[in-house]
PDB file of C-alpha atoms in Angstrom:
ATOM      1  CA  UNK L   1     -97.286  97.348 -35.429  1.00  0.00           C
ATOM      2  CA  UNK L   2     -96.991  97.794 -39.351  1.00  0.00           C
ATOM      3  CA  UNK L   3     -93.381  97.046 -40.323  1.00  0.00           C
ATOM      4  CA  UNK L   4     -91.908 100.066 -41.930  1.00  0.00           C
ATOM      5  CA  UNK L   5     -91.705  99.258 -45.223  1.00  0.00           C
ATOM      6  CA  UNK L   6     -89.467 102.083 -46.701  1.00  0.00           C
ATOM      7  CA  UNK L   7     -87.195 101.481 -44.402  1.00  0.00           C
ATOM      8  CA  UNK L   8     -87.530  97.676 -44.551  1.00  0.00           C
ATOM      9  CA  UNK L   9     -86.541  97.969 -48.371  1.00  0.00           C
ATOM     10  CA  UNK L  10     -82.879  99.425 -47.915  1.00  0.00           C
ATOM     11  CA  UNK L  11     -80.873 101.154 -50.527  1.00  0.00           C
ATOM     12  CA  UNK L  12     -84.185 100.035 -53.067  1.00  0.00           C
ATOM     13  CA  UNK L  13     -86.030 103.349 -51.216  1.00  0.00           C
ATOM     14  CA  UNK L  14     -83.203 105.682 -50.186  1.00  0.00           C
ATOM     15  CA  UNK L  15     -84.794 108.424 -52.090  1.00  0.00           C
ATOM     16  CA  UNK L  16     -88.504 107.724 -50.608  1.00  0.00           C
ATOM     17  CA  UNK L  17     -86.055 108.021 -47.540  1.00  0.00           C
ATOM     18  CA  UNK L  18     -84.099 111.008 -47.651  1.00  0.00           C
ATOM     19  CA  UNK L  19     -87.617 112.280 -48.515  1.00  0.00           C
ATOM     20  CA  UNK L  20     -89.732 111.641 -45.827  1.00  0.00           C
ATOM     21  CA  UNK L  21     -86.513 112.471 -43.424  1.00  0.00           C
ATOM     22  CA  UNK L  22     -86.422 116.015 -45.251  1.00  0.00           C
ATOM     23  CA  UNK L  23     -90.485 116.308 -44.909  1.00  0.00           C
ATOM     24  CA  UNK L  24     -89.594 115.149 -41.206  1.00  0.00           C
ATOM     25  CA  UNK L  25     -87.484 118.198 -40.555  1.00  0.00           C
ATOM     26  CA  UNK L  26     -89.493 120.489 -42.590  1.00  0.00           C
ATOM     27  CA  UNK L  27     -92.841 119.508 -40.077  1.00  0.00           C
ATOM     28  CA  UNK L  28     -90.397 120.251 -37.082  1.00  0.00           C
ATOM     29  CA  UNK L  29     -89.007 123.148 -38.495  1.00  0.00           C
ATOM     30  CA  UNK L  30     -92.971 124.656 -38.758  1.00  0.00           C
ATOM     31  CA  UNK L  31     -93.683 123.744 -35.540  1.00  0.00           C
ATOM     32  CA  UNK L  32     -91.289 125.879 -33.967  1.00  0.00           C
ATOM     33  CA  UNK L  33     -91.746 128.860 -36.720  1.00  0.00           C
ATOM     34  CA  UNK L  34     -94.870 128.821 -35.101  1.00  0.00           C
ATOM     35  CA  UNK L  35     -94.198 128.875 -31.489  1.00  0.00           C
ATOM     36  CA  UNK L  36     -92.042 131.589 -32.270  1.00  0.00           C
ATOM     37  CA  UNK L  37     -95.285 133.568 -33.975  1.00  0.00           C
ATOM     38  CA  UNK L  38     -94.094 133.458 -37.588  1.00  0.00           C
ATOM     39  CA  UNK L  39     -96.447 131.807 -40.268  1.00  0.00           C
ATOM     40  CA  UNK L  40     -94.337 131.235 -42.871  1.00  0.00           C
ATOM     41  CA  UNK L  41     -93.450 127.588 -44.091  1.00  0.00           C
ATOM     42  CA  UNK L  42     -90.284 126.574 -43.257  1.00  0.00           C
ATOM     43  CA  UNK L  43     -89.168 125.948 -47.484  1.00  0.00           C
ATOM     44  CA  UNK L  44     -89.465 129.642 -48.043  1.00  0.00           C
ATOM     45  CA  UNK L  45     -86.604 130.306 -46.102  1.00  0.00           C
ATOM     46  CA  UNK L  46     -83.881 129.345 -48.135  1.00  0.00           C
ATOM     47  CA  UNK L  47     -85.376 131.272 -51.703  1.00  0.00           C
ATOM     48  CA  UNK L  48     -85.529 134.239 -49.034  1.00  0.00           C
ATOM     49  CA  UNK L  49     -82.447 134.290 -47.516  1.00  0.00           C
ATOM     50  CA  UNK L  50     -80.810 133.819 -51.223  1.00  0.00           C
ATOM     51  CA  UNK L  51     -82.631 137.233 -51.883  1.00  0.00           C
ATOM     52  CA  UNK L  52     -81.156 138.668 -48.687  1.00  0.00           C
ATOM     53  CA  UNK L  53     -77.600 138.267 -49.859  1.00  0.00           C
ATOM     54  CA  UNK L  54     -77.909 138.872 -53.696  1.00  0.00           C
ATOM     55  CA  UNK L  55     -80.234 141.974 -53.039  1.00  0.00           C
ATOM     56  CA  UNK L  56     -82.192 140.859 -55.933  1.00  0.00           C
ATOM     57  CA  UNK L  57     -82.075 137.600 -58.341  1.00  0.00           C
ATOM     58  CA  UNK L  58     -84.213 137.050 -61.546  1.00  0.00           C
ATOM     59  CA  UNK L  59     -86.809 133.550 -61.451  1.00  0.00           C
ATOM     60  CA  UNK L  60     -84.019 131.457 -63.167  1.00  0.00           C
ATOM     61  CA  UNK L  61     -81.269 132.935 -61.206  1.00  0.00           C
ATOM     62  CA  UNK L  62     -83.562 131.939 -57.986  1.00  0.00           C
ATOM     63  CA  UNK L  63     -84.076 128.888 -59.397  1.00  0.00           C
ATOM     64  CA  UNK L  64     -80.253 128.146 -60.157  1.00  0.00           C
ATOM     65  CA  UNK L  65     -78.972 129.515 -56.608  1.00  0.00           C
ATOM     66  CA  UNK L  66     -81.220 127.149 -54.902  1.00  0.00           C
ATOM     67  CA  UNK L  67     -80.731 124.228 -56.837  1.00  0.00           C
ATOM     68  CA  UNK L  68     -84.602 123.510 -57.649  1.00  0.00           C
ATOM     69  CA  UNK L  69     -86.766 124.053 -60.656  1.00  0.00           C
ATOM     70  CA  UNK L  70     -88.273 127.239 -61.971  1.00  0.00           C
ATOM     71  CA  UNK L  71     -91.481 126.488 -61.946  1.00  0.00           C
ATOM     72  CA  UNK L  72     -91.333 125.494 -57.883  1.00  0.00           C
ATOM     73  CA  UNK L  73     -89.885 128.503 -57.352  1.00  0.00           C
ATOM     74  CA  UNK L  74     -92.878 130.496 -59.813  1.00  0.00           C
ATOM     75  CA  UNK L  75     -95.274 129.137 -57.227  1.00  0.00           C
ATOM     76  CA  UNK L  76     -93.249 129.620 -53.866  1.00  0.00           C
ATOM     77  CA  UNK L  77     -92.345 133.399 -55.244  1.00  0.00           C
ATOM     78  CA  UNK L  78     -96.370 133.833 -55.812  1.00  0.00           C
ATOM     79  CA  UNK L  79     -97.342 132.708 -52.464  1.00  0.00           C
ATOM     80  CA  UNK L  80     -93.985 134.825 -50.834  1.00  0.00           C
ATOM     81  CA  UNK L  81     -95.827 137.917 -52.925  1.00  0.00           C
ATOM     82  CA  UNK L  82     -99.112 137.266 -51.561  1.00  0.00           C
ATOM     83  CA  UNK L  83     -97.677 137.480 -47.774  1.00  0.00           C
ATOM     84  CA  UNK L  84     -95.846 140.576 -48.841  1.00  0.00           C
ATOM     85  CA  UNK L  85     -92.409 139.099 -48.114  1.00  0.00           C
ATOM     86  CA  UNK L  86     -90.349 139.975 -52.299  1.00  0.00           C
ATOM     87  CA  UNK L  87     -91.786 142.098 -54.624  1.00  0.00           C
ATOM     88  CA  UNK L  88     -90.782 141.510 -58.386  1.00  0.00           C
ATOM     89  CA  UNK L  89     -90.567 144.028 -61.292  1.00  0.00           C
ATOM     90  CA  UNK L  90     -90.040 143.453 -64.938  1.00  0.00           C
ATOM     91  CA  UNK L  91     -86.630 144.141 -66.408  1.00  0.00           C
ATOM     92  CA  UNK L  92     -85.887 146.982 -68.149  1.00  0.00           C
ATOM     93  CA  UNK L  93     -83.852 145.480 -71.139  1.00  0.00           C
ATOM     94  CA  UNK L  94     -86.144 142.289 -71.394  1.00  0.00           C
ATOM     95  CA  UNK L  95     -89.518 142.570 -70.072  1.00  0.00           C
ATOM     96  CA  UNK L  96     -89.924 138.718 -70.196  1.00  0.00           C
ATOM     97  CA  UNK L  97     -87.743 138.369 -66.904  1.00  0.00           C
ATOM     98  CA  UNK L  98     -88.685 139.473 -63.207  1.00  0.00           C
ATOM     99  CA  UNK L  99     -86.599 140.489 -60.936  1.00  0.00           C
ATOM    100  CA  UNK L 100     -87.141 139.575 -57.631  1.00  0.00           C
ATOM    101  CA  UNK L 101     -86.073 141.252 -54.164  1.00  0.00           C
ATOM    102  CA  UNK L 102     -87.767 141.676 -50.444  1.00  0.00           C
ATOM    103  CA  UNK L 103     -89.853 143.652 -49.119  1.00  0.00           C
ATOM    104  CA  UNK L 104     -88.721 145.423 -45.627  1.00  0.00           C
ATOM    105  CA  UNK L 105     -91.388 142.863 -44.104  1.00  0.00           C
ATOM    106  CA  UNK L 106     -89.303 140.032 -45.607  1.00  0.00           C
ATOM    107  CA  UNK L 107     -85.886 141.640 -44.722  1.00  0.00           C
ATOM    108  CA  UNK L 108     -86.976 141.840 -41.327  1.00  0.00           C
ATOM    109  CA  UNK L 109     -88.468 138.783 -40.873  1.00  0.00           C
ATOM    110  CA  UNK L 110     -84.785 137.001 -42.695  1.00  0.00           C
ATOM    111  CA  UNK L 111     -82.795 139.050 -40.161  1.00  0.00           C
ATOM    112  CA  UNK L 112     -84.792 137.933 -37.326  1.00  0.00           C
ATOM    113  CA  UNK L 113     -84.867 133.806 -37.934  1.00  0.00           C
ATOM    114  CA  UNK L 114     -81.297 134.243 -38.674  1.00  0.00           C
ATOM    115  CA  UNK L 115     -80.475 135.721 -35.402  1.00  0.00           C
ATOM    116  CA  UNK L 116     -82.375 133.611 -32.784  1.00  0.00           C
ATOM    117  CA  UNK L 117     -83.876 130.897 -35.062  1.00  0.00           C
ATOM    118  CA  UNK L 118     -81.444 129.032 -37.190  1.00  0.00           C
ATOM    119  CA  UNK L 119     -78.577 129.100 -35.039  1.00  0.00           C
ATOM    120  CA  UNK L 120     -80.675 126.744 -32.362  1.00  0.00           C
ATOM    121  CA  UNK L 121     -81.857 124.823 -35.681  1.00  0.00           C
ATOM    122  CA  UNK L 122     -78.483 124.484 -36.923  1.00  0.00           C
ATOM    123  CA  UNK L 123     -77.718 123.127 -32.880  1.00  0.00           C
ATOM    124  CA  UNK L 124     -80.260 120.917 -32.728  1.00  0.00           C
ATOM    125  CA  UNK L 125     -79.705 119.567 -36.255  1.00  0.00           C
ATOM    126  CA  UNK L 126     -76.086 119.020 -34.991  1.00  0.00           C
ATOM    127  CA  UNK L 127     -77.185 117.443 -32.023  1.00  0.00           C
ATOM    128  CA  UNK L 128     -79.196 114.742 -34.065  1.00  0.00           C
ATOM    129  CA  UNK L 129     -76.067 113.878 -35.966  1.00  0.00           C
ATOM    130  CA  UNK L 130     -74.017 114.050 -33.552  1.00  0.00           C
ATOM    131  CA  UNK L 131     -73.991 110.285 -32.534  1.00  0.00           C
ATOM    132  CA  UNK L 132     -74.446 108.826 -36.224  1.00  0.00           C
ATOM    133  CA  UNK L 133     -72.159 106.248 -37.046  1.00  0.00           C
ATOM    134  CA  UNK L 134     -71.851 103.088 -39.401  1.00  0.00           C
ATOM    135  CA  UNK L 135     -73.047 102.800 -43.001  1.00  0.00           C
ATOM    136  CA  UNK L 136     -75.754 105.651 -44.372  1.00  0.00           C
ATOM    137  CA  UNK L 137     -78.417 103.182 -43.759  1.00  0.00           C
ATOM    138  CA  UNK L 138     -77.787 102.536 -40.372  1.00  0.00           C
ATOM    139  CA  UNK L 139     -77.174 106.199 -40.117  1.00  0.00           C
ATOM    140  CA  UNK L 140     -80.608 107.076 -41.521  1.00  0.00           C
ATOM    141  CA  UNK L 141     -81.976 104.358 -39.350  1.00  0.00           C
ATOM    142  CA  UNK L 142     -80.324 106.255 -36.179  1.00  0.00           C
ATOM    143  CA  UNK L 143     -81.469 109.520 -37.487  1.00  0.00           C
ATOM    144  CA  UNK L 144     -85.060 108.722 -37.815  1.00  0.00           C
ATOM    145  CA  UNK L 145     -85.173 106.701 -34.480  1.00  0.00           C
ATOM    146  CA  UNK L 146     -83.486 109.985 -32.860  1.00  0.00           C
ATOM    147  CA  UNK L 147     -86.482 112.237 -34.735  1.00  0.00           C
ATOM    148  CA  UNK L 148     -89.247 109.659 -33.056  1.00  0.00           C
ATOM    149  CA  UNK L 149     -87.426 110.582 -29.400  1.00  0.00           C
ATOM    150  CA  UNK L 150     -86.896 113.952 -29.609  1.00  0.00           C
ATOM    151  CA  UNK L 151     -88.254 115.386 -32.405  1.00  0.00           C
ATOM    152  CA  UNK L 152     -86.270 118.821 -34.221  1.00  0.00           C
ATOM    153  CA  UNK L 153     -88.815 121.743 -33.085  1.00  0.00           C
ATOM    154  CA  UNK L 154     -88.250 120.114 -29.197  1.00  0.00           C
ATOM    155  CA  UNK L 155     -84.515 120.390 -29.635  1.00  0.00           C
ATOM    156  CA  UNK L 156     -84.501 123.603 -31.202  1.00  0.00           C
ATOM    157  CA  UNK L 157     -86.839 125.213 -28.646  1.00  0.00           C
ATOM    158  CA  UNK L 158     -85.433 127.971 -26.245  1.00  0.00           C
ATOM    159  CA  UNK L 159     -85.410 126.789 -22.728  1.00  0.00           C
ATOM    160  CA  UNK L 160     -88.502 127.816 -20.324  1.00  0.00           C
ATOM    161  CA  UNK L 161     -87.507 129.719 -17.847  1.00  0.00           C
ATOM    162  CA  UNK L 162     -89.802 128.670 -14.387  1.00  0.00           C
TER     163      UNK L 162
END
């Protein structure tokens, strides 16, 4: 077996790290969005359930709430459009900014996850950390060991019933 090198290399790769964790999750995450019949990536979620509680937010604002650049969010927003989740309209004042809300599919579809979906996400995710002790590294070591056992979508998914 290859030795993992980005893990080999310590604190020298945390950020090649934290990234392939996050991309880790992410996978998970659209696994079970699409047991549970929804097809939309798991990173729209957060720009959408900003929209939810602001009603509607400008690009920038978007941008700023979530912490990202503008131009990510330009392309997310376009693709969100596309599936018919936010709509956008040009400002009345300055037609250089759009402001950006959801559609009734995309309300629905926010009120949904966060009633069945993110609460077991937010369990399982819990559940992963639960047992993490010693320095981050070790931590992340821990973490990603946990991920190889049981990976996020498994420990998020609702029980079979026989």
């Amino acid at each position: 077996m290859t030795e993992d090198f980005v893990r080999a290399s310590g604190h020298l790769s945390l950020g090649s790290r934290l990234k392939r964790i996050g991309e880790r999750l992410q996978g998970d995450v659209n696994r079970l969005l699409e047991a549970e019949g929804i097809s939309v990536p798991a990173p729209f979620f957060p720009a959408l359930t900003a929209l939810q509680q602001a009603g509607s937010l400008t690009v920038g604002g978007l941008a700023e709430a979530m912490g990202v650049s503008q131009p990510g969010v330009t392309r997310s927003l376009a693709q969100m459009e596309k599936m018919g989740l936010v709509k956008s309209s040009r400002g009345k004042a300055d037609q250089r900014q759009r402001s950006i809300s959801l559609t009734p599919k995309g309300d629905q579809l926010v009120t949904r996850t966060h009633q069945d979906l993110w609460p077991r996400v937010r369990e399982a995710v819990a559940d992963l950390c639960a047992g993490l002790e010693g320095p981050m590294l070790a931590q992340l070591d821990q973490m990603e060991d946990e991920l190889k056992r049981l990976p996020l979508d498994r420990r998020a998914a609702k029980p079979r019933k026989e």
